[in-house]
Amino acid sequence: MDFSVLISEFPTLTVDGIALGFIYVLIALGYTMVYGVLRLINFANSEVFMIGTFASILIATQLFGHTIESEPLTGFKLVYTMLAMLLGAMIISGLVSVLVEIVAYRRLRAVTTNRLTSLISAIGVSIFLAEGVRILTSSAPMGAPRLLDKITLVTIFGADIRIDILLVIVFAIILLVCLDIFVNKTRLGKGIRAVSMDYDTAKLMGININKVISTTFLVGGIGTGAAAFFYVTVYEVTVFRIGFELGIAAFTAAVLGGIGNIRGAFAGGLALGLIEMYSSAIFGTQWKSITAFVILVLVLLFRPNGIFGESLQQARV
Amino acid sequence: MTFNLRDYGANIWARANKWQRYLMALVFIVAAFSLPLLENTFFNTPNTPFVSVLFYPIGLYTLMALGLNVVVGKSGLLDLGYVAFYAVGAYTAGLLGASLKLNTWEVMPIGIALAMLSGLILGAAVLRLKGDYLAIVTLGFGEIIRITALNSPAIGASMGITDIANPPTTFGFKFDLDNPESYYWTILIIIIITIMAIRILSIRRPGRAWEAIRQDEDVAELMGVNIYKYKLWAFVFGAAVGGAAGVLFASESMFISPNIFKLEVSIFILAFVVFGGMGNIWGVILGAVLLSYIPERIRFLSDARMLIFGLVLIIMMNLRPDGLLPRKKREKIKSDKKDSK
């Protein structure tokens, strides 16, 4: 145990932790929204993230012809390349997520009430996607070209706020506000809240359940895709097994806050990002994921439904 | 009327008298013991010796699937960290075999006891949680065990433990690389003991309590079932089976490292249980045997075999949502009500 690093690097760790936390929040949406509506662990969401990271890099390398050696871009060119990567990752992840719902969940929902069946079917999809990408990439990690020159904008209390970290935080907040408006103000959002409150009654009230569920998967996938883009921008590398590692962390974040609850995912994701950064400073990076799980166990022992409890209908970001 | 293999089998069993039942069990056991004879036939596995495939993965995974079935299938507790008990058993064998010079059979009870103890500790802490919260906490427990092993130089860290002793020659059976069938027969004996234990428990108080808890926890509690106690029982039983599998695995492979005990193993075993048919012993065995055998049989597809494994899971779950051999439906009225969803 070594607290000196924690104390000397505290501001930097906090900034990094918040950035990582926002990535977790966005992935956690894919778990928590689906859980809110279907009461199912959306196991394949981790692979939706993985595909988003690859989509984002491939758009930069294949569509715009950048390579690892490319010089960072500036001006208008930078803006539209980054936007294309972000939107591309969001759209592709969203579509994969909807496809996962159709393949893994839709038919099963009609014929069985056994939730484990859907879990195994989702695990099947998850293995299929991860293995497919592993074969296509020959298990090799894929580096992302550094399009954004990572300059330090300001230094607050000794913490360097890099432009990519600021970008993650700003865009994540914008996306979460959009999500809040969508869930609370639109007709489809009302449908999602109704289904998560009471599935049967919502159906009786004439809500098109399949449409609502597809939308939930789409929105969750879009959030996960955005997280994939941010991850690629900050960490600049991806590999076929990335989904598994980040997925477990994001799921932990969702449970920490209270799964099914968007506000909970927000708090849980940020808390987990910070905890992971601080604990790796104290105990060393190899203990990082253990601390997260230990905290999770402790929280669940005292608050068995997560910090905020589970309910999507009172969702406020 | 669709053909239902489980009902068909159950009918034959129900109509048979005592002696016919003994005969059937005997034929079945003899057939299982003579499986190594299938080497070099169509069933042979390319690249890996068939008889050692019978032990690992088929035999070991079948045993663990049976243990997990008590937890997930019979009592309805979703445990995603089952590999932890397997790891506890294996590490006990590795450490005690080296330091105390105990042979496998002497380590076995200790390994099982330690696995049960860890099941008891984990269960006591987390079994008040419900459903998916239990799943993530058990998952976390599995990872905690693995990462702790990975970061503890005292137990070999990432290098693991090497040169674990094979079991000694017992009743004239040699246990070494040239005699893989001894391992297979050993695991078969343990599997048979486990099946008998599960069958005995199932028709007695713990089995009824598990069934009640699985169907409706709250009603079970109102009816006076001590749900906490019986959940703990199920957990500890599953842990014991996992520990036994771990001890045997360590002494066969002579080498263990934390990376063997990944989360994937827990998920695979859960997949075997659900694929075969939760709660039904024969379904679980069929699921485990098929799903651990197929990847070995199609090893010539080398790279694509896990891809196909994933595909098989998706297709089979869609075709047979309750598994290959589902359990007997005892909750007709309730399931009808839920089907209206």
XYZ file of C-alpha atoms in Angstrom:
658
model
C 0.000 0.000 0.000
C 1.328 3.357 -0.976
C -0.571 6.536 -0.381
C 2.150 8.895 -1.586
C 1.195 8.435 -5.246
C -2.457 8.981 -4.431
C -1.740 12.226 -2.615
C 0.712 13.654 -5.111
C -1.285 12.646 -8.189
C -4.759 13.162 -6.734
C -5.982 15.852 -9.178
C -4.711 13.968 -12.260
C -6.244 10.726 -11.031
C -9.535 12.489 -10.451
C -9.627 13.884 -13.979
C -8.707 10.525 -15.539
C -11.196 8.774 -13.297
C -14.010 11.075 -14.377
C -13.208 10.482 -18.063
C -13.124 6.723 -17.555
C -16.267 7.030 -15.471
C -18.173 8.698 -18.297
C -17.156 5.897 -20.658
C -18.522 3.410 -18.108
C -21.714 5.441 -17.757
C -22.370 5.293 -21.490
C -21.749 1.532 -21.703
C -23.767 0.980 -18.552
C -26.761 2.550 -20.317
C -26.855 -0.449 -22.645
C -27.193 -2.737 -19.625
C -29.379 -0.643 -17.427
C -32.003 0.423 -19.979
C -32.478 -3.117 -21.259
C -32.670 -4.354 -17.687
C -35.260 -1.727 -16.877
C -37.505 -2.875 -19.694
C -36.893 -6.626 -19.907
C -35.339 -7.512 -16.514
C -32.546 -9.268 -18.406
C -28.775 -8.922 -18.270
C -27.960 -7.807 -21.816
C -24.815 -9.884 -21.944
C -24.048 -9.078 -25.577
C -23.724 -5.349 -24.896
C -19.996 -5.793 -24.273
C -19.555 -6.999 -27.854
C -21.642 -4.096 -29.113
C -18.987 -1.916 -27.499
C -16.186 -3.946 -29.047
C -17.683 -3.607 -32.527
C -18.103 0.121 -31.938
C -14.387 0.533 -31.226
C -13.463 -1.310 -34.417
C -16.036 0.618 -36.452
C -14.641 3.877 -35.166
C -11.044 2.994 -36.069
C -11.981 1.514 -39.438
C -13.839 4.680 -40.404
C -10.677 6.670 -39.755
C -8.355 4.243 -41.520
C -10.471 2.887 -44.372
C -12.851 5.726 -45.128
C -10.498 8.635 -44.595
C -7.276 6.802 -45.346
C -5.422 7.723 -42.159
C -2.720 5.430 -40.839
C -1.040 5.071 -37.467
C 1.740 7.350 -38.730
C -0.657 10.086 -39.878
C -0.038 13.587 -38.579
C -2.752 14.956 -36.263
C -5.416 16.897 -38.148
C -6.472 20.469 -37.536
C -9.385 22.756 -38.212
C -12.485 21.753 -40.135
C -10.991 18.482 -41.334
C -10.485 17.353 -37.736
C -14.054 18.213 -36.805
C -15.731 16.287 -39.597
C -13.431 13.256 -39.298
C -14.082 12.987 -35.568
C -17.797 13.528 -36.052
C -17.893 10.823 -38.721
C -16.107 8.439 -36.347
C -18.480 9.259 -33.496
C -21.648 9.000 -35.575
C -20.390 5.909 -37.382
C -19.649 4.118 -34.116
C -23.015 5.171 -32.682
C -24.991 4.044 -35.739
C -23.179 0.727 -36.173
C -23.347 -0.119 -32.455
C -27.016 0.864 -32.378
C -27.819 -1.376 -35.339
C -25.809 -4.308 -33.950
C -27.659 -3.891 -30.670
C -31.057 -4.005 -32.415
C -29.916 -7.043 -34.391
C -28.840 -8.757 -31.164
C -32.311 -8.201 -29.767
C -33.952 -9.737 -32.839
C -31.625 -12.750 -32.949
C -31.139 -13.483 -29.264
C -34.197 -12.231 -27.407
C -37.270 -11.641 -29.562
C -38.321 -15.199 -30.302
C -37.434 -16.414 -26.824
C -39.562 -13.740 -25.243
C -42.609 -15.221 -26.919
C -41.994 -18.876 -26.095
C -40.458 -18.938 -22.620
C -40.416 -17.083 -19.359
C -37.121 -18.625 -18.334
C -34.697 -15.732 -18.105
C -31.638 -17.946 -18.117
C -32.508 -19.152 -21.597
C -32.214 -15.612 -22.905
C -28.987 -15.201 -20.960
C -27.415 -18.229 -22.643
C -28.664 -17.147 -26.040
C -27.100 -13.719 -25.438
C -23.868 -15.416 -24.354
C -24.006 -17.328 -27.646
C -24.291 -14.071 -29.581
C -21.500 -12.627 -27.500
C -19.151 -15.546 -28.211
C -20.107 -15.471 -31.887
C -19.336 -11.768 -32.300
C -16.101 -11.840 -30.298
C -14.848 -14.924 -32.125
C -15.862 -13.513 -35.506
C -13.842 -10.380 -34.875
C -10.963 -12.435 -33.461
C -10.764 -14.448 -36.667
C -11.063 -11.371 -38.882
C -8.307 -9.528 -37.011
C -6.157 -12.653 -36.380
C -6.306 -11.836 -32.631
C -4.088 -8.798 -33.214
C -4.780 -5.512 -31.435
C -5.669 -2.625 -33.724
C -4.145 0.777 -33.098
C -6.008 3.982 -33.766
C -4.426 6.884 -35.645
C -3.906 9.910 -33.417
C -6.044 12.422 -35.264
C -6.452 14.758 -32.339
C -3.282 16.376 -31.096
C -3.466 15.735 -27.361
C -2.485 19.126 -26.058
C -3.013 20.172 -22.463
C -5.582 22.923 -22.316
C -5.368 24.055 -18.718
C -3.761 22.858 -15.544
C -5.954 22.902 -12.453
C -4.283 22.078 -9.113
C -1.540 20.302 -11.034
C -3.955 18.215 -13.083
C -3.460 18.442 -16.814
C -6.803 18.676 -18.561
C -6.053 17.205 -21.969
C -8.269 18.078 -24.894
C -9.383 14.466 -25.450
C -10.473 14.113 -21.821
C -12.419 17.360 -22.023
C -14.008 16.146 -25.252
C -15.167 12.939 -23.587
C -16.651 14.761 -20.626
C -18.417 17.444 -22.692
C -19.837 15.058 -25.298
C -20.898 12.513 -22.681
C -22.812 15.197 -20.782
C -24.494 16.362 -24.016
C -25.501 12.780 -24.835
C -26.841 12.164 -21.337
C -28.917 15.345 -21.471
C -30.306 14.235 -24.855
C -31.132 10.850 -23.343
C -32.856 12.493 -20.404
C -35.007 14.567 -22.750
C -35.750 11.499 -24.857
C -36.815 9.310 -21.938
C -38.818 11.972 -20.138
C -40.275 14.162 -22.853
C -40.972 12.092 -25.954
C -43.764 9.640 -26.745
C -41.406 6.694 -27.218
C -39.610 7.598 -24.017
C -42.933 7.494 -22.213
C -43.460 4.058 -23.740
C -40.111 2.870 -22.385
C -40.963 4.143 -18.918
C -44.377 2.526 -19.061
C -42.990 -0.874 -20.084
C -40.382 -0.750 -17.362
C -43.053 0.106 -14.788
C -45.397 -2.697 -15.705
C -44.939 -4.865 -18.759
C -48.430 -6.362 -18.852
C -50.344 -3.177 -18.177
C -48.305 -1.314 -20.762
C -49.238 -3.984 -23.292
C -52.916 -3.711 -22.373
C -52.729 0.042 -22.831
C -51.867 -0.569 -26.472
C -48.155 0.146 -26.341
C -46.295 -1.589 -29.164
C -43.987 -3.663 -26.991
C -41.659 -4.807 -29.763
C -41.171 -1.252 -30.956
C -40.412 -0.040 -27.445
C -37.934 -2.851 -26.849
C -36.195 -2.288 -30.188
C -35.920 1.408 -29.353
C -34.448 0.588 -25.959
C -31.808 -1.592 -27.549
C -31.151 1.065 -30.190
C -30.668 3.799 -27.590
C -28.512 1.557 -25.412
C -26.444 0.610 -28.445
C -26.006 4.243 -29.480
C -24.733 5.144 -26.017
C -22.384 2.169 -26.084
C -21.160 3.188 -29.547
C -20.396 6.686 -28.312
C -18.461 5.148 -25.421
C -16.522 3.077 -27.964
C -15.499 6.188 -29.859
C -14.404 7.948 -26.676
C -12.446 4.898 -25.591
C -10.624 4.808 -28.931
C -9.893 8.531 -28.742
C -8.411 8.345 -25.247
C -6.687 4.939 -25.251
C -6.021 4.614 -29.023
C -6.093 0.816 -29.207
C -8.630 -1.968 -29.341
C -8.626 -5.751 -29.471
C -11.324 -8.394 -29.848
C -11.499 -9.106 -26.116
C -11.885 -5.473 -25.088
C -15.658 -5.819 -24.814
C -15.379 -8.431 -22.121
C -13.117 -6.368 -19.869
C -14.970 -3.084 -20.197
C -18.352 -4.808 -20.268
C -17.846 -6.412 -16.863
C -16.750 -3.080 -15.407
C -19.705 -1.247 -16.929
C -22.113 -3.885 -15.715
C -20.626 -3.563 -12.241
C -21.174 0.183 -12.515
C -24.802 -0.339 -13.479
C -25.387 -2.672 -10.530
C -23.522 -0.354 -8.165
C -25.945 2.453 -8.935
C -28.990 0.212 -9.041
C -29.572 -1.605 -12.300
C -32.517 -0.448 -14.375
C -32.081 3.110 -13.144
C -30.457 5.628 -15.493
C -29.529 8.026 -12.730
C -28.012 5.075 -10.881
C -25.910 4.162 -13.922
C -24.609 7.709 -13.990
C -23.583 7.688 -10.339
C -22.302 4.102 -10.472
C -20.183 4.720 -13.574
C -18.525 7.830 -12.195
C -17.966 6.207 -8.817
C -16.412 3.138 -10.421
C -14.136 5.206 -12.676
C -12.827 7.159 -9.693
C -12.509 4.116 -7.447
C -10.512 2.253 -10.093
C -8.108 5.164 -10.581
C -7.581 5.811 -6.859
C -7.224 2.160 -5.963
C -4.709 1.480 -8.712
C -2.664 4.351 -7.301
C -2.816 2.858 -3.803
C -2.563 -0.880 -4.452
C -1.093 -1.001 -7.962
C -2.958 -1.506 -11.239
C -3.086 -5.272 -10.972
C -5.562 -5.008 -8.051
C -7.781 -2.526 -9.887
C -10.711 -4.807 -10.706
C -10.676 -6.453 -7.265
C -11.265 -3.150 -5.520
C -14.216 -2.517 -7.788
C -15.754 -5.869 -6.877
C -15.054 -5.506 -3.172
C -16.750 -2.100 -3.155
C -19.646 -3.625 -5.064
C -20.060 -6.411 -2.515
C -19.920 -3.938 0.367
C -22.480 -1.630 -1.238
C -24.818 -4.510 -2.019
C -24.593 -5.847 1.522
C -25.975 -2.593 2.875
C -28.112 -1.502 -0.083
C -29.247 -4.755 -1.718
C -30.716 -2.890 -4.713
C -27.759 -0.630 -5.436
C -27.223 2.928 -4.293
C -30.349 4.331 -5.902
C -32.500 1.222 -6.196
C -33.922 -0.030 -9.434
C -36.564 1.883 -11.325
C -36.448 3.479 -14.714
C -39.677 5.376 -14.344
C -38.084 7.934 -12.062
C -35.175 8.286 -14.456
C -33.426 11.592 -14.211
C -29.925 11.879 -15.568
C -47.879 -34.429 -29.635
C -44.203 -33.885 -30.115
C -41.797 -36.614 -29.240
C -40.302 -35.962 -25.835
C -37.204 -37.963 -25.054
C -37.325 -37.191 -21.353
C -40.903 -38.397 -20.960
C -40.114 -41.436 -23.084
C -37.181 -42.317 -20.851
C -39.113 -41.554 -17.687
C -41.952 -43.821 -18.834
C -39.651 -46.758 -19.435
C -38.115 -46.188 -15.997
C -41.529 -45.881 -14.330
C -42.804 -49.135 -15.875
C -39.707 -51.140 -14.982
C -39.605 -53.204 -11.806
C -36.749 -53.200 -9.330
C -34.586 -55.778 -11.126
C -35.095 -54.210 -14.523
C -33.985 -50.920 -13.039
C -30.822 -52.430 -11.602
C -30.147 -54.027 -14.977
C -30.629 -50.749 -16.855
C -28.370 -48.878 -14.457
C -25.758 -51.605 -14.777
C -25.872 -51.557 -18.596
C -25.608 -47.794 -18.541
C -22.632 -47.789 -16.172
C -20.820 -50.515 -18.103
C -21.397 -48.585 -21.336
C -19.991 -45.426 -19.740
C -16.937 -47.303 -18.448
C -16.216 -48.800 -21.859
C -16.310 -45.487 -23.735
C -12.494 -45.507 -24.163
C -13.066 -48.404 -26.615
C -14.461 -45.879 -29.085
C -10.985 -44.600 -29.743
C -10.057 -44.680 -33.443
C -13.686 -44.887 -34.550
C -15.750 -42.045 -36.014
C -15.918 -40.453 -32.575
C -12.157 -40.058 -32.325
C -11.009 -36.514 -31.684
C -8.342 -35.211 -34.028
C -5.264 -33.549 -32.469
C -6.031 -34.654 -28.896
C -6.018 -38.248 -27.613
C -9.614 -39.409 -27.339
C -9.279 -40.981 -23.906
C -7.841 -37.837 -22.341
C -10.645 -35.813 -23.925
C -13.014 -38.146 -22.093
C -11.456 -36.997 -18.827
C -10.867 -33.359 -19.658
C -12.972 -31.588 -20.837
C -15.884 -34.056 -20.986
C -15.710 -35.782 -17.593
C -14.602 -32.779 -15.567
C -17.119 -30.426 -17.150
C -19.910 -32.948 -16.707
C -19.054 -33.221 -13.023
C -18.987 -29.459 -12.585
C -22.192 -29.025 -14.564
C -23.851 -31.487 -12.156
C -22.613 -29.445 -9.201
C -23.708 -26.145 -10.676
C -27.055 -27.686 -11.596
C -27.891 -28.047 -7.911
C -27.257 -24.330 -7.414
C -28.750 -22.908 -10.623
C -31.135 -25.582 -11.850
C -32.578 -26.935 -8.641
C -32.550 -23.890 -6.372
C -32.624 -21.139 -9.003
C -29.602 -19.231 -7.677
C -27.682 -17.711 -10.569
C -24.016 -18.344 -9.770
C -21.533 -16.874 -12.272
C -18.453 -17.551 -10.149
C -18.547 -21.316 -9.948
C -14.985 -21.554 -11.240
C -13.782 -20.197 -7.875
C -14.519 -23.493 -6.119
C -12.772 -25.383 -8.906
C -9.764 -23.106 -8.346
C -9.835 -23.646 -4.581
C -9.760 -27.413 -5.112
C -6.968 -27.241 -7.668
C -4.803 -24.916 -5.589
C -5.298 -27.058 -2.504
C -4.015 -30.040 -4.459
C -1.106 -28.045 -5.848
C 0.000 -26.538 -2.537
C -0.619 -29.423 -0.141
C 0.786 -31.966 -2.605
C 4.066 -30.071 -2.658
C 4.385 -28.931 0.964
C 2.865 -31.806 2.969
C 3.671 -34.535 0.398
C 0.102 -35.737 0.471
C -1.083 -37.827 -2.457
C -4.201 -37.025 -4.454
C -6.561 -39.254 -2.475
C -5.398 -37.686 0.798
C -5.723 -34.189 -0.602
C -9.199 -34.853 -2.012
C -11.145 -34.564 1.284
C -9.140 -31.476 2.278
C -9.757 -29.852 -1.105
C -13.458 -30.600 -0.903
C -13.614 -29.301 2.677
C -11.847 -26.058 1.779
C -14.094 -25.549 -1.255
C -17.138 -26.124 0.978
C -15.758 -23.666 3.496
C -15.303 -21.000 0.841
C -18.820 -21.758 -0.416
C -20.098 -21.328 3.120
C -18.307 -18.017 3.603
C -19.387 -16.621 0.237
C -22.901 -17.934 0.636
C -23.307 -16.549 4.147
C -22.298 -13.126 2.881
C -24.259 -12.897 -0.351
C -27.193 -15.290 -0.327
C -29.554 -12.627 0.971
C -29.183 -10.903 -2.385
C -31.617 -11.812 -5.106
C -31.438 -12.671 -8.788
C -29.005 -10.709 -10.867
C -27.344 -9.051 -7.896
C -26.353 -12.495 -6.727
C -25.034 -13.203 -10.232
C -22.725 -10.188 -10.322
C -21.458 -10.724 -6.785
C -20.601 -14.372 -7.427
C -18.949 -13.286 -10.669
C -16.936 -10.797 -8.660
C -15.971 -13.481 -6.153
C -14.631 -15.683 -8.955
C -12.559 -12.820 -10.301
C -11.324 -11.887 -6.816
C -10.018 -15.433 -6.303
C -8.337 -15.475 -9.721
C -6.723 -12.040 -9.446
C -5.550 -12.725 -5.900
C -3.878 -15.908 -7.125
C -2.413 -13.973 -10.037
C -0.851 -11.409 -7.704
C 0.359 -13.658 -4.890
C 3.966 -14.744 -5.403
C 3.555 -17.232 -2.537
C 1.344 -19.414 -4.739
C 3.265 -18.875 -7.948
C 1.537 -15.729 -9.206
C 1.056 -15.879 -12.976
C 3.453 -18.812 -13.322
C 1.123 -20.982 -11.304
C 2.216 -24.237 -9.710
C 4.151 -26.830 -11.665
C 5.157 -30.447 -11.020
C 2.037 -31.402 -9.136
C 2.264 -35.104 -8.402
C 0.047 -37.555 -10.277
C -2.081 -39.803 -8.102
C -0.247 -42.914 -6.863
C -0.904 -46.310 -8.405
C -4.141 -47.521 -6.817
C -5.617 -51.045 -7.045
C -3.129 -51.724 -9.825
C -4.262 -48.762 -11.926
C -1.403 -46.527 -12.981
C -2.054 -42.812 -13.170
C 0.233 -41.216 -15.732
C 0.258 -39.872 -19.264
C 0.216 -43.357 -20.788
C -2.871 -44.406 -18.847
C -5.442 -41.666 -19.358
C -8.277 -44.150 -18.908
C -7.533 -44.389 -15.139
C -8.397 -40.711 -14.805
C -11.532 -41.163 -16.844
C -12.711 -44.074 -14.705
C -11.950 -42.127 -11.534
C -13.987 -39.144 -12.650
C -16.752 -41.508 -13.742
C -16.896 -42.982 -10.230
C -17.075 -39.474 -8.745
C -19.817 -38.547 -11.228
C -21.824 -41.633 -10.285
C -21.453 -40.844 -6.581
C -22.551 -37.262 -7.260
C -25.595 -38.386 -9.250
C -26.598 -40.729 -6.443
C -26.139 -37.980 -3.865
C -28.255 -35.556 -5.903
C -30.991 -38.154 -6.415
C -31.087 -38.953 -2.719
C -31.161 -35.284 -1.715
C -33.783 -34.468 -4.360
C -36.473 -36.706 -2.944
C -35.800 -35.678 0.648
C -36.264 -32.456 2.529
C -33.427 -30.415 0.941
C -34.608 -31.284 -2.577
C -38.178 -30.260 -1.800
C -36.940 -27.071 -0.176
C -34.807 -26.221 -3.220
C -37.744 -26.832 -5.543
C -39.960 -24.591 -3.400
C -37.343 -21.833 -3.290
C -36.867 -21.989 -7.047
C -40.564 -21.730 -7.764
C -41.328 -18.918 -5.364
C -39.024 -17.765 -2.637
C -41.580 -15.713 -0.734
C -44.196 -18.451 -0.685
C -41.550 -20.965 0.379
C -40.586 -18.761 3.290
C -44.220 -18.317 4.317
C -44.648 -22.079 4.240
C -41.900 -22.358 6.813
C -38.969 -23.331 4.616
C -35.783 -21.918 6.045
C -34.742 -20.498 2.687
C -31.421 -19.090 3.834
C -30.316 -22.415 5.258
C -31.264 -24.443 2.197
C -29.781 -21.933 -0.225
C -26.559 -22.241 1.738
C -26.855 -26.015 1.534
C -27.190 -25.881 -2.248
C -24.238 -23.541 -2.498
C -22.021 -25.702 -0.297
C -22.993 -28.858 -2.170
C -22.124 -27.219 -5.481
C -18.840 -25.994 -4.021
C -17.916 -29.487 -2.845
C -18.394 -30.920 -6.326
C -16.390 -28.071 -7.856
C -13.595 -28.641 -5.337
C -13.422 -32.360 -6.139
C -13.167 -31.536 -9.851
C -10.387 -29.076 -9.099
C -8.291 -31.561 -7.108
C -8.544 -34.154 -9.848
C -7.781 -31.633 -12.569
C -4.632 -30.409 -10.814
C -3.258 -33.887 -10.311
C -3.921 -34.907 -13.896
C -2.558 -31.838 -15.656
C 0.325 -31.487 -13.117
C 0.222 -27.762 -13.753
C -2.193 -25.005 -12.752
C -2.096 -21.279 -13.237
C -4.621 -18.525 -12.504
C -5.425 -18.166 -16.201
C -7.051 -21.581 -16.251
C -9.718 -20.350 -13.835
C -11.162 -17.564 -15.912
C -14.722 -16.344 -15.861
C -15.246 -18.075 -19.212
C -15.171 -21.445 -17.461
C -18.054 -20.441 -15.181
C -19.996 -19.221 -18.176
C -19.326 -22.376 -20.193
C -20.524 -24.559 -17.349
C -23.635 -22.469 -16.933
C -24.187 -22.828 -20.682
C -23.933 -26.630 -20.363
C -26.540 -26.626 -17.613
C -29.040 -24.439 -19.443
C -28.370 -26.039 -22.822
C -29.030 -29.529 -21.529
C -32.057 -28.629 -19.465
C -31.849 -26.985 -16.089
C -32.747 -29.089 -13.110
C -32.752 -32.406 -14.963
C -29.650 -34.489 -14.226
C -29.741 -36.380 -17.538
C -30.300 -33.231 -19.528
C -27.364 -31.534 -17.830
C -25.126 -34.541 -18.481
C -26.173 -34.628 -22.125
C -25.582 -30.884 -22.485
C -22.157 -31.017 -20.861
C -21.024 -34.063 -22.836
C -22.200 -32.665 -26.167
C -20.938 -29.124 -25.688
C -17.533 -30.114 -24.365
C -17.136 -32.856 -26.959
C -18.174 -30.893 -30.062
C -15.368 -28.290 -29.914
C -12.835 -31.137 -29.615
C -14.398 -33.149 -32.427
C -14.395 -30.199 -34.809
C -10.879 -29.148 -33.946
C -10.018 -29.491 -37.653
C -11.973 -26.263 -38.038
C -9.413 -24.936 -35.563
C -10.080 -21.226 -35.747
C -13.795 -21.274 -36.319
C -14.738 -23.798 -33.645
C -15.677 -21.308 -30.938
C -17.593 -19.322 -33.534
C -19.615 -22.438 -34.271
C -20.018 -23.056 -30.545
C -21.637 -19.630 -30.204
C -23.862 -20.314 -33.186
C -24.948 -23.675 -31.741
C -25.907 -21.966 -28.476
C -28.065 -19.376 -30.246
C -29.796 -21.860 -32.540
C -30.430 -24.473 -29.865
C -31.765 -21.990 -27.335
C -34.191 -20.719 -29.959
C -35.286 -24.199 -30.989
C -35.475 -25.689 -27.497
C -35.751 -22.839 -25.003
C -35.976 -25.196 -22.023
C -32.926 -27.197 -23.007
C -32.470 -30.555 -24.709
C -34.064 -32.592 -21.939
C -36.104 -30.178 -19.860
C -37.193 -30.941 -16.315
C -40.665 -32.243 -15.656
C -43.118 -29.370 -15.474
C -44.445 -29.218 -11.951
C -45.699 -25.663 -12.101
C -48.306 -25.958 -14.821
C -50.742 -23.307 -13.643
C -48.122 -20.733 -12.894
C -46.326 -21.148 -16.202
C -49.632 -20.870 -18.095
C -50.285 -17.575 -16.397
C -46.838 -16.295 -17.241
C -47.082 -17.435 -20.863
C -49.778 -14.873 -21.442
C -47.124 -12.189 -21.304
